[in-house]
Amino acid sequence: RFNQRDVQRLEKVAELISAFLLQRRTALRATRAATKTGEERQRHNLHQLIYEAIQEGVNVHTPQGGIIETNPACLRILGLTRDQMLGRAFSDPRWRTFKADGSPFLADEYPVAITLRTGLPVQNVPMGIELPSGELRWITINAVPLCNPETGEVEYGVVTMKDVTAQREAELQLSAQNAELGAALAAAEKANRVKTDFMGVMSHELRTPMNAVLSCANLLSQTRLDPAQKRMLGVLDEAGRQMLALLNDLLDLSSLNADKVRIDPQPVPLVRLIEDAAVIWSSDVRAKGLTLSVRIDPGLRAPRMVDSSRLLQIIGNLLANAIKFTSEGGVTIQAWPEKAKGGADRIAIEVEDTGPGVPAEAVERIFSAFEQVDVSSRRRHGGLGLGLHVARRLANAMGGDITLETMPGEGSRFTVRIDAPIAQDLPAGDASPNDSAQTEAEARDVLCVDDNPRNLFVISAMLRAAGHSTTECSSGAEALEVLGRRKFDVIMLDMVMPDMDGLETLSRLRT
């Protein structure tokens, strides 16, 4: 048991411990306060260091717009001293600022003015500012509000800015370069169109008299000629046909480049078309002592929807190429039906020769315009190097392509594949709608209308040679006058004539 003295002694110890604990608690609080003050000071110093070190300019504005704080980056960007900056408001007339379109900023259009007025941030506003040195500097500006946490009122507006002068100058330079490139491209395209139009006009103007030459040669061949005359006429005809082929290639190229080629699919009996192509080129094959074989799959007996004239042109170009470069052996034409990946009906037509083949490095080049395997080839065989290019472009226009398999020294195999749906409305073996049974022609009275006297002469001569009678007119007006006096069985009108073309003449005739 504790006596009175023990109790007093314990109370004394308790007082000492309590005083010690109170002193310790006070010391701990003081230590904590000192630590907190040090941390806050350290944090403040860190913020100040960041504020002064960042590359973006920073300004702090009062609600009235005056600047109360700025950082070194802002002074560097704007070319001002701290004393010149502090206290200056955004409405100060000394600011000379411009929008991206060159118009000046009004006082209430400044980003910080909008932020102070609305309490909303404003971002990425381009601004041009004239420095005291007279230099124009471009910046992008952001403005954010600092609000009182209790009242929500805007107490300050903080502006950050970034120097984008170099970027803007680069963009302007790039824009100018793009404009120059655009102008150069437009000029090049215009020049290309002029060249294409010129080639088309030139080819057409040359082809018209060349057709007259060949037609007259054909008419002349039907007259009595001695052997020497026949030989000269043969040379004239062969040279004329070569010239016409070159002109046709040039005209086709100009039409393809001008996107003027139109594909007109019609029901076509492919067997007959391929056989016709073989017949057309058979004389050239025989002249070189070659053989010509034709193999057509029975699956192509049904008429197909294709542009017959364009397909015949493609086959002709491939045959011409094969015959030109084959000196011995022969040429083979094969054709068969195919299915595309999507199930569409296609046809494949292959022209194979036993010529020298094509070197691997020239396989793609020979499909380019004005390209041949080498210069010596052009000297030996002639031509412009357009046949394969035109053929592939036409195949592309018909939804297909031309591929080449070749083995140098053994020959080449060109294969054209195009879309060719089966003509459902015509049974297999039927002729195309434009075909009719050939019967002996009756003599007809024909009115020929053409402003070109050569064409008029040739057409009339060919018709008269076939047993028909002709009347010639050199204009649409003259034709209408003649038609007012008498009737004709057939009227042949030139589509393109001065003053009144063929369509207008026909329209007036009908009315």
Short mmCIF file of C-alpha atoms in Angstrom, two decimals:
data_model
loop_
_atom_site.label_atom_id
_atom_site.label_comp_id
_atom_site.label_asym_id
_atom_site.label_seq_id
_atom_site.Cartn_x
_atom_site.Cartn_y
_atom_site.Cartn_z
CA ARG A 1 0.00 0.00 0.00
CA PHE A 2 1.12 3.53 -0.85
CA ASN A 3 1.44 5.90 2.14
CA GLN A 4 0.93 9.63 1.95
CA ARG A 5 4.62 10.29 1.22
CA ASP A 6 4.61 7.81 -1.66
CA VAL A 7 1.53 9.47 -3.17
CA GLN A 8 3.14 12.90 -2.97
CA ARG A 9 6.32 11.52 -4.56
CA LEU A 10 4.28 10.02 -7.47
CA GLU A 11 2.37 13.25 -8.02
CA LYS A 12 5.68 15.09 -8.23
CA VAL A 13 6.99 12.61 -10.84
CA ALA A 14 3.75 12.93 -12.85
CA GLU A 15 4.10 16.71 -12.92
CA LEU A 16 7.66 16.38 -14.20
CA ILE A 17 6.60 13.90 -16.92
CA SER A 18 3.67 16.10 -17.95
CA ALA A 19 5.93 19.13 -18.20
CA PHE A 20 8.42 17.10 -20.23
CA LEU A 21 5.72 15.86 -22.59
CA LEU A 22 4.32 19.35 -23.03
CA GLN A 23 7.76 20.70 -23.75
CA ARG A 24 8.40 17.85 -26.18
CA ARG A 25 5.05 18.44 -27.90
CA THR A 26 5.80 22.15 -28.20
CA ALA A 27 9.24 21.44 -29.58
CA LEU A 28 7.79 18.94 -32.05
CA ARG A 29 5.23 21.46 -33.24
CA ALA A 30 7.92 24.07 -33.65
CA THR A 31 10.05 21.60 -35.57
CA ARG A 32 7.15 20.69 -37.79
CA ALA A 33 6.33 24.36 -38.44
CA ALA A 34 9.94 25.09 -39.27
CA THR A 35 10.05 22.08 -41.58
CA LYS A 36 6.83 23.15 -43.30
CA THR A 37 8.14 26.67 -43.76
CA GLY A 38 11.34 25.29 -45.27
CA GLU A 39 9.43 23.02 -47.64
CA GLU A 40 7.19 25.85 -48.70
CA ARG A 41 10.20 28.07 -49.25
CA GLN A 42 11.90 25.32 -51.24
CA ARG A 43 8.75 24.76 -53.29
CA HIS A 44 8.44 28.49 -53.92
CA ASN A 45 12.06 28.68 -55.02
CA LEU A 46 11.51 25.72 -57.37
CA HIS A 47 8.44 27.35 -58.90
CA GLN A 48 10.34 30.61 -59.32
CA LEU A 49 13.22 28.75 -60.98
CA ILE A 50 10.87 27.01 -63.40
CA TYR A 51 9.02 30.26 -64.08
CA GLU A 52 12.24 32.00 -64.99
CA ALA A 53 13.78 29.07 -66.91
CA ILE A 54 10.93 28.05 -69.23
CA GLN A 55 11.19 29.10 -72.88
CA GLU A 56 7.57 30.24 -73.07
CA GLY A 57 6.84 33.79 -72.07
CA VAL A 58 4.50 34.27 -69.08
CA ASN A 59 2.60 37.40 -67.98
CA VAL A 60 0.21 37.82 -65.06
CA HIS A 61 -2.52 40.45 -65.54
CA THR A 62 -4.80 42.09 -62.98
CA PRO A 63 -8.55 42.24 -63.68
CA GLN A 64 -7.92 45.74 -65.04
CA GLY A 65 -5.41 44.31 -67.54
CA GLY A 66 -2.17 45.62 -66.07
CA ILE A 67 0.87 43.33 -65.99
CA ILE A 68 2.08 42.62 -62.45
CA GLU A 69 4.52 39.81 -63.20
CA THR A 70 6.53 38.61 -66.18
CA ASN A 71 9.38 36.20 -66.84
CA PRO A 72 12.68 36.56 -68.75
CA ALA A 73 11.41 34.57 -71.74
CA CYS A 74 8.57 37.04 -72.23
CA LEU A 75 10.99 39.98 -72.07
CA ARG A 76 13.22 38.28 -74.65
CA ILE A 77 10.32 37.50 -77.00
CA LEU A 78 8.85 41.01 -76.84
CA GLY A 79 12.18 42.85 -76.78
CA LEU A 80 11.30 44.84 -73.63
CA THR A 81 12.82 45.35 -70.18
CA ARG A 82 11.06 44.36 -66.97
CA ASP A 83 10.40 48.00 -66.13
CA GLN A 84 8.85 48.55 -69.56
CA MET A 85 6.58 45.54 -69.11
CA LEU A 86 5.30 45.90 -65.55
CA GLY A 87 2.20 48.01 -65.29
CA ARG A 88 1.52 48.09 -69.02
CA ALA A 89 -2.03 46.99 -69.85
CA PHE A 90 -3.09 45.08 -72.94
CA SER A 91 -5.08 48.17 -73.98
CA ASP A 92 -1.91 50.31 -74.00
CA PRO A 93 -1.70 52.03 -77.43
CA ARG A 94 2.03 51.31 -77.58
CA TRP A 95 1.22 47.69 -78.47
CA ARG A 96 1.15 47.20 -82.26
CA THR A 97 -0.35 43.80 -82.82
CA PHE A 98 -1.84 42.05 -85.85
CA LYS A 99 -4.05 39.08 -86.58
CA ALA A 100 -3.05 36.29 -88.95
CA ASP A 101 -4.88 38.07 -91.79
CA GLY A 102 -2.92 41.29 -91.15
CA SER A 103 -5.72 43.29 -89.50
CA PRO A 104 -4.96 44.93 -86.11
CA PHE A 105 -6.16 43.52 -82.78
CA LEU A 106 -8.73 45.61 -80.93
CA ALA A 107 -8.30 45.97 -77.14
CA ASP A 108 -11.22 43.69 -76.29
CA GLU A 109 -10.01 41.05 -78.78
CA TYR A 110 -6.84 40.21 -76.86
CA PRO A 111 -6.95 36.65 -75.47
CA VAL A 112 -6.36 37.86 -71.88
CA ALA A 113 -9.14 40.44 -72.27
CA ILE A 114 -11.55 37.67 -73.27
CA THR A 115 -10.39 35.48 -70.37
CA LEU A 116 -10.75 38.27 -67.79
CA ARG A 117 -14.18 39.12 -69.18
CA THR A 118 -15.60 35.60 -69.50
CA GLY A 119 -13.57 33.53 -67.03
CA LEU A 120 -12.85 31.06 -69.85
CA PRO A 121 -9.49 29.97 -71.24
CA VAL A 122 -8.44 31.01 -74.75
CA GLN A 123 -5.96 28.84 -76.65
CA ASN A 124 -3.56 29.01 -79.60
CA VAL A 125 -4.28 32.50 -80.88
CA PRO A 126 -1.76 33.64 -83.53
CA MET A 127 -0.57 37.21 -83.10
CA GLY A 128 1.96 39.38 -84.88
CA ILE A 129 3.61 42.03 -82.73
CA GLU A 130 5.88 44.87 -83.76
CA LEU A 131 8.96 45.08 -81.52
CA PRO A 132 10.59 48.37 -80.48
CA SER A 133 13.28 47.65 -83.09
CA GLY A 134 10.61 47.61 -85.82
CA GLU A 135 10.93 43.86 -86.33
CA LEU A 136 7.68 41.91 -86.72
CA ARG A 137 7.54 38.84 -84.49
CA TRP A 138 4.86 36.17 -84.55
CA ILE A 139 3.68 34.43 -81.39
CA THR A 140 0.92 32.09 -80.31
CA ILE A 141 -0.93 33.05 -77.12
CA ASN A 142 -2.85 31.12 -74.47
CA ALA A 143 -4.76 32.79 -71.64
CA VAL A 144 -6.21 31.13 -68.51
CA PRO A 145 -8.05 32.64 -65.52
CA LEU A 146 -6.96 32.36 -61.86
CA CYS A 147 -10.15 32.49 -59.76
CA ASN A 148 -10.82 33.05 -56.04
CA PRO A 149 -11.61 29.57 -54.64
CA GLU A 150 -14.32 30.97 -52.36
CA THR A 151 -16.06 33.52 -54.60
CA GLY A 152 -15.15 32.09 -58.03
CA GLU A 153 -14.33 35.58 -59.26
CA VAL A 154 -11.43 36.05 -61.67
CA GLU A 155 -8.52 37.54 -59.74
CA TYR A 156 -5.80 37.28 -62.38
CA GLY A 157 -5.29 36.41 -66.03
CA VAL A 158 -2.23 34.36 -66.87
CA VAL A 159 -0.87 34.61 -70.43
CA THR A 160 1.66 32.25 -71.98
CA MET A 161 3.24 32.94 -75.35
CA LYS A 162 5.57 31.13 -77.74
CA ASP A 163 7.75 32.60 -80.47
CA VAL A 164 6.70 31.00 -83.79
CA THR A 165 8.33 33.50 -86.15
CA ALA A 166 10.69 30.95 -87.68
CA GLN A 167 7.87 28.44 -88.04
CA ARG A 168 5.61 31.00 -89.71
CA GLU A 169 8.35 32.12 -92.09
CA ALA A 170 8.98 28.48 -92.99
CA GLU A 171 5.25 27.97 -93.58
CA LEU A 172 5.07 31.10 -95.74
CA GLN A 173 8.12 29.97 -97.68
CA LEU A 174 6.63 26.51 -98.12
CA SER A 175 3.34 28.05 -99.20
CA ALA A 176 5.15 30.21 -101.74
CA GLN A 177 7.07 27.19 -103.01
CA ASN A 178 3.84 25.20 -103.26
CA ALA A 179 2.27 28.07 -105.18
CA GLU A 180 5.25 28.14 -107.54
CA LEU A 181 5.09 24.36 -107.94
CA GLY A 182 1.35 24.58 -108.53
CA ALA A 183 1.86 27.22 -111.19
CA ALA A 184 4.63 25.18 -112.78
CA LEU A 185 2.45 22.06 -112.70
CA ALA A 186 -0.47 23.96 -114.23
CA ALA A 187 1.84 25.30 -116.93
CA ALA A 188 3.19 21.82 -117.58
CA GLU A 189 -0.31 20.37 -117.76
CA LYS A 190 -1.36 23.15 -120.13
CA ALA A 191 1.70 22.52 -122.28
CA ASN A 192 0.93 18.81 -122.25
CA ARG A 193 -2.67 19.49 -123.30
CA VAL A 194 -1.43 21.76 -126.08
CA LYS A 195 1.00 19.07 -127.18
CA THR A 196 -1.71 16.40 -127.02
CA ASP A 197 -4.17 18.56 -128.95
CA PHE A 198 -1.50 19.36 -131.51
CA MET A 199 -0.65 15.68 -131.95
CA GLY A 200 -4.33 14.86 -132.34
CA VAL A 201 -4.94 17.61 -134.91
CA MET A 202 -1.71 16.85 -136.74
CA SER A 203 -2.44 13.12 -136.85
CA HIS A 204 -5.98 13.73 -138.05
CA GLU A 205 -4.92 16.21 -140.71
CA LEU A 206 -2.23 13.82 -141.96
CA ARG A 207 -4.43 10.76 -141.78
CA THR A 208 -7.17 12.29 -143.94
CA PRO A 209 -4.98 12.77 -147.04
CA MET A 210 -3.23 9.46 -146.35
CA ASN A 211 -6.58 7.68 -146.49
CA ALA A 212 -7.18 9.39 -149.83
CA VAL A 213 -3.79 8.16 -151.09
CA LEU A 214 -4.50 4.57 -150.04
CA SER A 215 -8.02 4.64 -151.42
CA CYS A 216 -6.78 5.92 -154.76
CA ALA A 217 -4.08 3.24 -154.76
CA ASN A 218 -6.77 0.65 -154.13
CA LEU A 219 -8.89 1.99 -156.99
CA LEU A 220 -5.85 2.13 -159.24
CA SER A 221 -5.03 -1.51 -158.45
CA GLN A 222 -8.36 -2.48 -160.00
CA THR A 223 -7.30 -1.08 -163.39
CA ARG A 224 -5.03 -2.63 -166.01
CA LEU A 225 -1.40 -2.19 -165.00
CA ASP A 226 1.84 -3.61 -166.33
CA PRO A 227 4.16 -5.49 -163.92
CA ALA A 228 6.35 -2.46 -163.21
CA GLN A 229 3.32 -0.33 -162.43
CA LYS A 230 1.91 -3.03 -160.14
CA ARG A 231 5.22 -3.20 -158.28
CA MET A 232 5.36 0.57 -157.82
CA LEU A 233 1.74 0.58 -156.70
CA GLY A 234 2.53 -2.18 -154.21
CA VAL A 235 5.38 -0.12 -152.74
CA LEU A 236 3.08 2.90 -152.56
CA ASP A 237 0.38 0.89 -150.83
CA GLU A 238 2.76 -0.72 -148.31
CA ALA A 239 4.47 2.56 -147.44
CA GLY A 240 1.12 4.30 -147.13
CA ARG A 241 -0.22 1.64 -144.79
CA GLN A 242 2.88 1.91 -142.60
CA MET A 243 2.45 5.67 -142.47
CA LEU A 244 -1.25 5.29 -141.65
CA ALA A 245 -0.43 2.84 -138.84
CA LEU A 246 2.00 5.36 -137.32
CA LEU A 247 -0.55 8.15 -137.59
CA ASN A 248 -3.21 5.95 -136.00
CA ASP A 249 -0.89 5.21 -133.08
CA LEU A 250 -0.19 8.93 -132.60
CA LEU A 251 -3.88 9.76 -132.74
CA ASP A 252 -4.72 6.99 -130.28
CA LEU A 253 -1.98 8.16 -127.91
CA SER A 254 -3.23 11.74 -127.98
CA SER A 255 -6.79 10.54 -127.35
CA LEU A 256 -5.67 8.34 -124.45
CA ASN A 257 -3.63 11.15 -122.89
CA ALA A 258 -6.58 13.53 -123.23
CA ASP A 259 -8.91 10.91 -121.74
CA LYS A 260 -11.07 11.07 -124.86
CA VAL A 261 -11.17 7.32 -125.56
CA ARG A 262 -14.65 5.91 -125.03
CA ILE A 263 -15.30 2.19 -124.70
CA ASP A 264 -18.60 1.06 -126.26
CA PRO A 265 -19.35 -2.61 -125.43
CA GLN A 266 -21.67 -4.37 -127.88
CA PRO A 267 -22.54 -8.06 -128.39
CA VAL A 268 -19.65 -9.41 -130.48
CA PRO A 269 -18.99 -12.92 -131.88
CA LEU A 270 -15.40 -13.28 -130.67
CA VAL A 271 -14.58 -16.28 -132.86
CA ARG A 272 -15.31 -14.26 -135.98
CA LEU A 273 -13.46 -11.19 -134.66
CA ILE A 274 -10.29 -13.16 -133.87
CA GLU A 275 -10.42 -14.96 -137.21
CA ASP A 276 -10.89 -11.61 -138.97
CA ALA A 277 -7.78 -10.28 -137.22
CA ALA A 278 -5.83 -13.31 -138.43
CA VAL A 279 -7.05 -12.78 -142.00
CA ILE A 280 -6.08 -9.09 -141.93
CA TRP A 281 -2.50 -9.93 -140.97
CA SER A 282 -2.14 -13.17 -142.94
CA SER A 283 -0.58 -11.45 -145.97
CA ASP A 284 2.15 -9.94 -143.76
CA VAL A 285 2.80 -13.37 -142.25
CA ARG A 286 3.12 -14.98 -145.68
CA ALA A 287 5.36 -12.18 -146.93
CA LYS A 288 7.93 -13.10 -144.23
CA GLY A 289 7.58 -16.85 -144.80
CA LEU A 290 6.05 -17.42 -141.34
CA THR A 291 3.15 -19.56 -140.18
CA LEU A 292 0.01 -18.30 -138.43
CA SER A 293 -2.06 -20.57 -136.19
CA VAL A 294 -5.38 -19.76 -134.51
CA ARG A 295 -6.77 -21.77 -131.58
CA ILE A 296 -10.04 -20.65 -130.00
CA ASP A 297 -11.66 -22.37 -127.03
CA PRO A 298 -15.25 -23.53 -127.72
CA GLY A 299 -16.29 -21.61 -124.61
CA LEU A 300 -16.00 -18.39 -126.63
CA ARG A 301 -18.70 -19.28 -129.14
CA ALA A 302 -21.30 -17.24 -127.26
CA PRO A 303 -21.20 -13.51 -128.14
CA ARG A 304 -19.47 -11.30 -125.55
CA MET A 305 -20.01 -7.67 -124.58
CA VAL A 306 -16.85 -5.92 -125.79
CA ASP A 307 -15.82 -2.96 -127.91
CA SER A 308 -15.02 -4.82 -131.12
CA SER A 309 -13.00 -2.04 -132.78
CA ARG A 310 -10.80 -1.53 -129.71
CA LEU A 311 -10.29 -5.26 -129.17
CA LEU A 312 -9.43 -5.71 -132.85
CA GLN A 313 -6.95 -2.85 -132.50
CA ILE A 314 -5.30 -4.50 -129.48
CA ILE A 315 -5.00 -7.85 -131.25
CA GLY A 316 -3.70 -6.09 -134.37
CA ASN A 317 -1.01 -4.26 -132.39
CA LEU A 318 0.12 -7.50 -130.74
CA LEU A 319 0.17 -9.33 -134.09
CA ALA A 320 2.06 -6.47 -135.75
CA ASN A 321 4.66 -6.59 -132.99
CA ALA A 322 5.00 -10.38 -133.20
CA ILE A 323 5.32 -10.41 -137.00
CA LYS A 324 7.78 -7.49 -137.01
CA PHE A 325 10.28 -9.18 -134.69
CA THR A 326 9.92 -12.79 -135.89
CA SER A 327 12.20 -13.80 -138.76
CA GLU A 328 11.52 -17.54 -138.75
CA GLY A 329 8.98 -19.90 -137.26
CA GLY A 330 5.55 -18.45 -136.74
CA VAL A 331 2.91 -16.70 -134.71
CA THR A 332 0.11 -18.34 -132.74
CA ILE A 333 -3.15 -16.79 -131.53
CA GLN A 334 -4.98 -18.52 -128.69
CA ALA A 335 -8.14 -17.43 -126.88
CA TRP A 336 -10.10 -18.85 -123.96
CA PRO A 337 -12.68 -17.80 -121.34
CA GLU A 338 -11.73 -17.01 -117.74
CA LYS A 339 -13.35 -16.01 -114.47
CA ALA A 340 -12.11 -13.03 -112.47
CA LYS A 341 -11.66 -13.29 -108.69
CA GLY A 342 -15.09 -11.77 -108.15
CA GLY A 343 -16.68 -14.20 -110.58
CA ALA A 344 -16.93 -11.78 -113.52
CA ASP A 345 -16.59 -13.19 -117.04
CA ARG A 346 -13.32 -12.38 -118.74
CA ILE A 347 -11.52 -13.45 -121.87
CA ALA A 348 -7.83 -14.08 -122.46
CA ILE A 349 -6.25 -13.70 -125.90
CA GLU A 350 -2.63 -14.74 -126.31
CA VAL A 351 -0.26 -13.88 -129.15
CA GLU A 352 2.90 -16.01 -129.12
CA ASP A 353 5.87 -15.71 -131.45
CA THR A 354 9.18 -17.46 -132.06
CA GLY A 355 11.18 -14.25 -132.22
CA PRO A 356 14.27 -13.21 -130.24
CA GLY A 357 12.40 -12.59 -126.98
CA VAL A 358 12.77 -9.59 -124.70
CA PRO A 359 15.65 -9.04 -122.22
CA ALA A 360 14.51 -9.07 -118.60
CA GLU A 361 15.56 -5.45 -118.05
CA ALA A 362 13.37 -4.30 -120.96
CA VAL A 363 10.15 -6.18 -120.11
CA GLU A 364 8.37 -3.21 -118.50
CA ARG A 365 10.07 -0.57 -120.61
CA ILE A 366 8.64 -1.85 -123.89
CA PHE A 367 5.14 -0.95 -122.68
CA SER A 368 6.16 2.71 -122.35
CA ALA A 369 5.45 5.22 -125.10
CA PHE A 370 8.17 5.64 -127.76
CA GLU A 371 10.18 2.77 -126.28
CA GLN A 372 11.77 -0.20 -128.04
CA VAL A 373 14.24 -2.81 -126.83
CA ASP A 374 17.18 -0.81 -128.21
CA VAL A 375 18.06 1.82 -130.80
CA SER A 376 19.27 -0.75 -133.32
CA SER A 377 15.85 -2.40 -133.16
CA ARG A 378 14.22 0.85 -134.28
CA ARG A 379 16.68 1.18 -137.16
CA ARG A 380 16.06 -2.40 -138.33
CA HIS A 381 12.31 -2.63 -137.83
CA GLY A 382 11.08 0.97 -137.85
CA GLY A 383 8.09 2.21 -135.89
CA LEU A 384 7.67 4.71 -133.07
CA GLY A 385 7.39 2.23 -130.21
CA LEU A 386 3.73 3.05 -129.57
CA GLY A 387 1.95 -0.19 -130.46
CA LEU A 388 2.36 -2.04 -127.16
CA HIS A 389 1.84 1.13 -125.13
CA VAL A 390 -1.44 1.91 -126.90
CA ALA A 391 -2.55 -1.73 -126.65
CA ARG A 392 -1.98 -1.83 -122.88
CA ARG A 393 -3.69 1.54 -122.35
CA LEU A 394 -6.72 0.33 -124.31
CA ALA A 395 -6.77 -2.93 -122.34
CA ASN A 396 -6.69 -0.90 -119.11
CA ALA A 397 -9.61 1.18 -120.37
CA MET A 398 -11.52 -2.06 -120.98
CA GLY A 399 -10.96 -3.24 -117.41
CA GLY A 400 -7.97 -5.45 -118.13
CA ASP A 401 -4.25 -5.56 -118.79
CA ILE A 402 -1.56 -7.10 -120.96
CA THR A 403 1.15 -9.35 -119.52
CA LEU A 404 4.35 -10.62 -121.08
CA GLU A 405 6.15 -13.93 -120.69
CA THR A 406 9.41 -14.12 -122.59
CA MET A 407 12.52 -16.21 -122.94
CA PRO A 408 15.42 -14.52 -124.72
CA GLY A 409 16.27 -16.46 -127.85
CA GLU A 410 13.04 -18.47 -127.82
CA GLY A 411 10.19 -15.99 -128.22
CA SER A 412 7.55 -13.98 -126.38
CA ARG A 413 3.98 -14.52 -125.26
CA PHE A 414 1.72 -11.48 -124.85
CA THR A 415 -1.62 -12.12 -123.12
CA VAL A 416 -4.45 -9.60 -122.97
CA ARG A 417 -7.18 -10.14 -120.39
CA ILE A 418 -10.30 -7.95 -120.38
CA ASP A 419 -13.79 -8.00 -118.90
CA ALA A 420 -16.19 -9.58 -121.40
CA PRO A 421 -19.63 -10.57 -120.02
CA ILE A 422 -21.65 -13.04 -122.05
CA ALA A 423 -24.32 -11.31 -124.14
CA GLN A 424 -27.38 -12.96 -122.61
CA ASP A 425 -29.83 -11.79 -125.27
CA LEU A 426 -28.00 -13.51 -128.14
CA PRO A 427 -27.66 -17.29 -128.43
CA ALA A 428 -24.28 -18.81 -129.18
CA GLY A 429 -23.33 -18.62 -132.82
CA ASP A 430 -25.55 -15.63 -133.60
CA ALA A 431 -24.08 -12.64 -135.34
CA SER A 432 -23.95 -9.29 -133.64
CA PRO A 433 -27.02 -7.05 -134.05
CA ASN A 434 -25.17 -4.89 -136.56
CA ASP A 435 -24.37 -7.84 -138.82
CA SER A 436 -26.66 -8.83 -141.63
CA ALA A 437 -26.60 -11.50 -144.30
CA GLN A 438 -24.50 -10.46 -147.21
CA THR A 439 -26.53 -10.16 -150.36
CA GLU A 440 -25.65 -8.81 -153.74
CA ALA A 441 -25.89 -5.04 -153.48
CA GLU A 442 -28.37 -3.23 -155.69
CA ALA A 443 -27.30 -0.08 -157.46
CA ARG A 444 -28.19 2.96 -155.36
CA ASP A 445 -28.40 6.68 -155.95
CA VAL A 446 -26.07 8.23 -153.33
CA LEU A 447 -25.61 11.86 -152.27
CA CYS A 448 -22.06 12.46 -150.98
CA VAL A 449 -21.50 15.57 -148.83
CA ASP A 450 -17.95 16.53 -147.76
CA ASP A 451 -16.06 19.83 -147.68
CA ASN A 452 -12.77 18.04 -148.48
CA PRO A 453 -12.53 17.62 -152.28
CA ARG A 454 -10.11 14.69 -152.00
CA ASN A 455 -12.45 12.77 -149.71
CA LEU A 456 -15.37 13.59 -151.96
CA PHE A 457 -13.52 12.31 -155.01
CA VAL A 458 -12.40 9.07 -153.32
CA ILE A 459 -15.82 8.25 -151.84
CA SER A 460 -17.58 8.88 -155.14
CA ALA A 461 -15.00 6.87 -157.07
CA MET A 462 -15.31 3.88 -154.74
CA LEU A 463 -19.11 3.98 -154.88
CA ARG A 464 -19.13 4.25 -158.67
CA ALA A 465 -16.67 1.35 -158.87
CA ALA A 466 -19.21 -0.68 -156.89
CA GLY A 467 -21.95 0.17 -159.40
CA HIS A 468 -23.68 3.06 -157.64
CA SER A 469 -24.44 6.53 -159.00
CA THR A 470 -23.31 9.56 -157.02
CA THR A 471 -24.00 13.27 -156.68
CA GLU A 472 -21.38 15.41 -154.92
CA CYS A 473 -21.94 18.41 -152.61
CA SER A 474 -19.23 20.36 -150.79
CA SER A 475 -21.38 21.85 -147.99
CA GLY A 476 -24.50 21.24 -145.94
CA ALA A 477 -26.27 24.22 -147.52
CA GLU A 478 -25.60 22.90 -151.01
CA ALA A 479 -26.86 19.46 -149.98
CA LEU A 480 -30.14 20.92 -148.67
CA GLU A 481 -30.61 22.79 -151.93
CA VAL A 482 -30.09 19.59 -153.98
CA LEU A 483 -32.35 17.58 -151.66
CA GLY A 484 -35.07 20.15 -152.24
CA ARG A 485 -35.12 19.17 -155.91
CA ARG A 486 -34.72 15.38 -155.82
CA LYS A 487 -34.53 12.32 -153.58
CA PHE A 488 -31.69 9.87 -152.97
CA ASP A 489 -31.51 6.30 -151.71
CA VAL A 490 -28.53 7.04 -149.44
CA ILE A 491 -27.00 10.24 -148.05
CA MET A 492 -23.37 10.19 -146.84
CA LEU A 493 -22.65 13.23 -144.63
CA ASP A 494 -19.30 14.41 -143.28
CA MET A 495 -19.70 15.05 -139.55
CA VAL A 496 -17.29 18.00 -139.43
CA MET A 497 -17.85 20.78 -141.96
CA PRO A 498 -17.60 24.58 -141.71
CA ASP A 499 -20.77 26.67 -141.39
CA MET A 500 -23.09 23.66 -141.18
CA ASP A 501 -21.88 20.25 -139.94
CA GLY A 502 -23.40 16.88 -140.71
CA LEU A 503 -25.66 16.75 -137.66
CA GLU A 504 -27.13 20.20 -138.32
CA THR A 505 -27.65 19.33 -141.98
CA LEU A 506 -29.45 16.13 -141.01
CA SER A 507 -31.57 17.98 -138.43
CA ARG A 508 -32.65 20.59 -141.01
CA LEU A 509 -33.36 17.86 -143.53
CA ARG A 510 -35.71 16.10 -141.09
CA THR A 511 -37.62 19.29 -140.27
#
